[in-house]
Amino acid sequence: MKTVIKLEELGLFILGVYLFSLLNYQWWWFLILILAPDLSMFGYIINTKTGAFLYNLFHHRGVAVLVYILGCYLRIEIVQLIGIILFSHAAMDRIFGYGLKYETGFKYTHLGEIGKK
């Protein structure tokens, strides 16, 4: 089953790349910005509750889709870009097994414990 989920996430990542290709940005922007949502991990410096909240906010596909739709509705390409980056990054993380975080700690996710064999 995990293989099916990873393939689904790969398809979503490819969708994000396709949506990015529709924007008027150079490809190097995608390569630079794809890791930007991980800056939300700095919330863990404060505590695990804040860290989990910020991480989940920037890694939630629902938020990403809403941002993208808002950008389309308002015809603001930078907002569309932000939505696409958030969406693509979330898919990429899930390909590698990183899910939304629980408040109990960074390694506890909705996809299971990170690093557990």
mmCIF file of C-alpha atoms in Angstrom:
data_model
loop_
_atom_site.group_PDB
_atom_site.id
_atom_site.type_symbol
_atom_site.label_atom_id
_atom_site.label_comp_id
_atom_site.label_asym_id
_atom_site.label_seq_id
_atom_site.Cartn_x
_atom_site.Cartn_y
_atom_site.Cartn_z
ATOM 1 C CA MET A 1 0.000 0.000 0.000
ATOM 2 C CA LYS A 2 2.828 2.427 0.725
ATOM 3 C CA THR A 3 3.978 2.159 -2.889
ATOM 4 C CA VAL A 4 0.539 3.215 -4.109
ATOM 5 C CA ILE A 5 0.555 6.246 -1.785
ATOM 6 C CA LYS A 6 4.045 7.243 -2.945
ATOM 7 C CA LEU A 7 2.967 6.963 -6.583
ATOM 8 C CA GLU A 8 -0.074 9.098 -5.851
ATOM 9 C CA GLU A 9 2.137 11.728 -4.219
ATOM 10 C CA LEU A 10 4.505 11.589 -7.189
ATOM 11 C CA GLY A 11 1.543 12.300 -9.457
ATOM 12 C CA LEU A 12 0.586 15.287 -7.292
ATOM 13 C CA PHE A 13 4.175 16.551 -7.386
ATOM 14 C CA ILE A 14 4.150 16.289 -11.187
ATOM 15 C CA LEU A 15 0.865 18.224 -11.191
ATOM 16 C CA GLY A 16 2.581 20.941 -9.172
ATOM 17 C CA VAL A 17 5.457 21.068 -11.659
ATOM 18 C CA TYR A 18 2.943 21.334 -14.510
ATOM 19 C CA LEU A 19 1.058 24.167 -12.786
ATOM 20 C CA PHE A 20 4.366 25.945 -12.205
ATOM 21 C CA SER A 21 5.142 25.643 -15.924
ATOM 22 C CA LEU A 22 2.003 27.685 -16.639
ATOM 23 C CA LEU A 23 3.391 30.649 -14.690
ATOM 24 C CA ASN A 24 5.817 33.245 -16.012
ATOM 25 C CA TYR A 25 8.750 32.296 -13.789
ATOM 26 C CA GLN A 26 12.133 30.836 -14.620
ATOM 27 C CA TRP A 27 12.603 27.196 -13.558
ATOM 28 C CA TRP A 28 15.343 28.073 -11.089
ATOM 29 C CA TRP A 29 12.662 29.741 -8.929
ATOM 30 C CA PHE A 30 11.001 26.359 -8.452
ATOM 31 C CA LEU A 31 14.308 24.741 -7.529
ATOM 32 C CA ILE A 32 15.106 27.434 -4.964
ATOM 33 C CA LEU A 33 11.640 27.779 -3.459
ATOM 34 C CA ILE A 34 10.717 24.085 -3.240
ATOM 35 C CA LEU A 35 12.447 23.799 0.153
ATOM 36 C CA ALA A 36 11.170 27.135 1.535
ATOM 37 C CA PRO A 37 8.211 25.603 3.451
ATOM 38 C CA ASP A 38 10.729 23.743 5.622
ATOM 39 C CA LEU A 39 11.634 27.077 7.226
ATOM 40 C CA SER A 40 8.469 26.492 9.265
ATOM 41 C CA MET A 41 10.472 23.967 11.300
ATOM 42 C CA PHE A 42 12.003 26.892 13.155
ATOM 43 C CA GLY A 43 8.787 26.900 15.188
ATOM 44 C CA TYR A 44 10.221 23.926 17.045
ATOM 45 C CA ILE A 45 12.720 26.309 18.619
ATOM 46 C CA ILE A 46 9.813 27.761 20.611
ATOM 47 C CA ASN A 47 8.175 24.432 21.548
ATOM 48 C CA THR A 48 6.661 21.330 19.954
ATOM 49 C CA LYS A 49 3.125 22.726 19.898
ATOM 50 C CA THR A 50 4.165 25.866 17.992
ATOM 51 C CA GLY A 51 6.483 23.832 15.786
ATOM 52 C CA ALA A 52 3.781 21.352 14.851
ATOM 53 C CA PHE A 53 1.261 24.143 14.167
ATOM 54 C CA LEU A 54 3.601 26.102 11.878
ATOM 55 C CA TYR A 55 4.898 22.998 10.144
ATOM 56 C CA ASN A 56 1.361 21.725 9.480
ATOM 57 C CA LEU A 57 0.186 25.137 8.276
ATOM 58 C CA PHE A 58 2.923 25.241 5.624
ATOM 59 C CA HIS A 59 2.617 21.547 4.708
ATOM 60 C CA HIS A 60 -1.151 21.166 4.487
ATOM 61 C CA ARG A 61 -2.404 20.613 0.936
ATOM 62 C CA GLY A 62 -5.751 22.212 1.736
ATOM 63 C CA VAL A 63 -4.007 25.469 2.617
ATOM 64 C CA ALA A 64 -1.892 25.208 -0.536
ATOM 65 C CA VAL A 65 -4.942 24.693 -2.762
ATOM 66 C CA LEU A 66 -6.778 27.613 -1.142
ATOM 67 C CA VAL A 67 -3.778 29.902 -1.667
ATOM 68 C CA TYR A 68 -3.499 28.812 -5.305
ATOM 69 C CA ILE A 69 -7.236 29.300 -5.958
ATOM 70 C CA LEU A 70 -7.092 32.732 -4.313
ATOM 71 C CA GLY A 71 -4.183 33.629 -6.599
ATOM 72 C CA CYS A 72 -6.143 32.467 -9.645
ATOM 73 C CA TYR A 73 -9.274 34.338 -8.579
ATOM 74 C CA LEU A 74 -7.361 37.566 -7.903
ATOM 75 C CA ARG A 75 -5.075 36.985 -10.889
ATOM 76 C CA ILE A 76 -1.982 37.485 -8.736
ATOM 77 C CA GLU A 77 0.745 35.214 -10.061
ATOM 78 C CA ILE A 78 2.963 35.408 -6.952
ATOM 79 C CA VAL A 79 0.085 34.066 -4.829
ATOM 80 C CA GLN A 80 -0.415 31.255 -7.345
ATOM 81 C CA LEU A 81 3.323 30.531 -7.103
ATOM 82 C CA ILE A 82 3.149 30.315 -3.315
ATOM 83 C CA GLY A 83 0.234 27.871 -3.536
ATOM 84 C CA ILE A 84 2.056 25.719 -6.082
ATOM 85 C CA ILE A 85 5.247 25.639 -4.017
ATOM 86 C CA LEU A 86 3.323 24.686 -0.860
ATOM 87 C CA PHE A 87 1.415 21.989 -2.766
ATOM 88 C CA SER A 88 4.481 20.560 -4.497
ATOM 89 C CA HIS A 89 6.556 20.592 -1.341
ATOM 90 C CA ALA A 90 3.857 18.742 0.623
ATOM 91 C CA ALA A 91 3.690 16.064 -2.070
ATOM 92 C CA MET A 92 7.489 15.766 -2.141
ATOM 93 C CA ASP A 93 7.648 15.391 1.636
ATOM 94 C CA ARG A 94 5.042 12.655 1.597
ATOM 95 C CA ILE A 95 6.943 10.770 -1.109
ATOM 96 C CA PHE A 96 9.785 10.559 1.426
ATOM 97 C CA GLY A 97 7.467 9.602 4.294
ATOM 98 C CA TYR A 98 7.220 12.953 6.068
ATOM 99 C CA GLY A 99 3.682 13.747 7.106
ATOM 100 C CA LEU A 100 1.839 16.327 9.138
ATOM 101 C CA LYS A 101 3.203 16.560 12.670
ATOM 102 C CA TYR A 102 1.677 15.722 16.018
ATOM 103 C CA GLU A 103 2.405 17.950 19.023
ATOM 104 C CA THR A 104 4.251 15.100 20.751
ATOM 105 C CA GLY A 105 7.385 15.725 18.669
ATOM 106 C CA PHE A 106 8.814 16.237 15.205
ATOM 107 C CA LYS A 107 9.215 12.558 14.393
ATOM 108 C CA TYR A 108 5.540 11.734 15.068
ATOM 109 C CA THR A 109 3.468 12.211 11.905
ATOM 110 C CA HIS A 110 0.127 11.175 10.453
ATOM 111 C CA LEU A 111 2.069 8.765 8.224
ATOM 112 C CA GLY A 112 3.781 7.110 11.182
ATOM 113 C CA GLU A 113 6.920 7.653 13.164
ATOM 114 C CA ILE A 114 9.875 8.972 11.146
ATOM 115 C CA GLY A 115 12.862 6.640 11.268
ATOM 116 C CA LYS A 116 10.924 3.693 12.675
ATOM 117 C CA LYS A 117 11.693 0.427 10.887
#
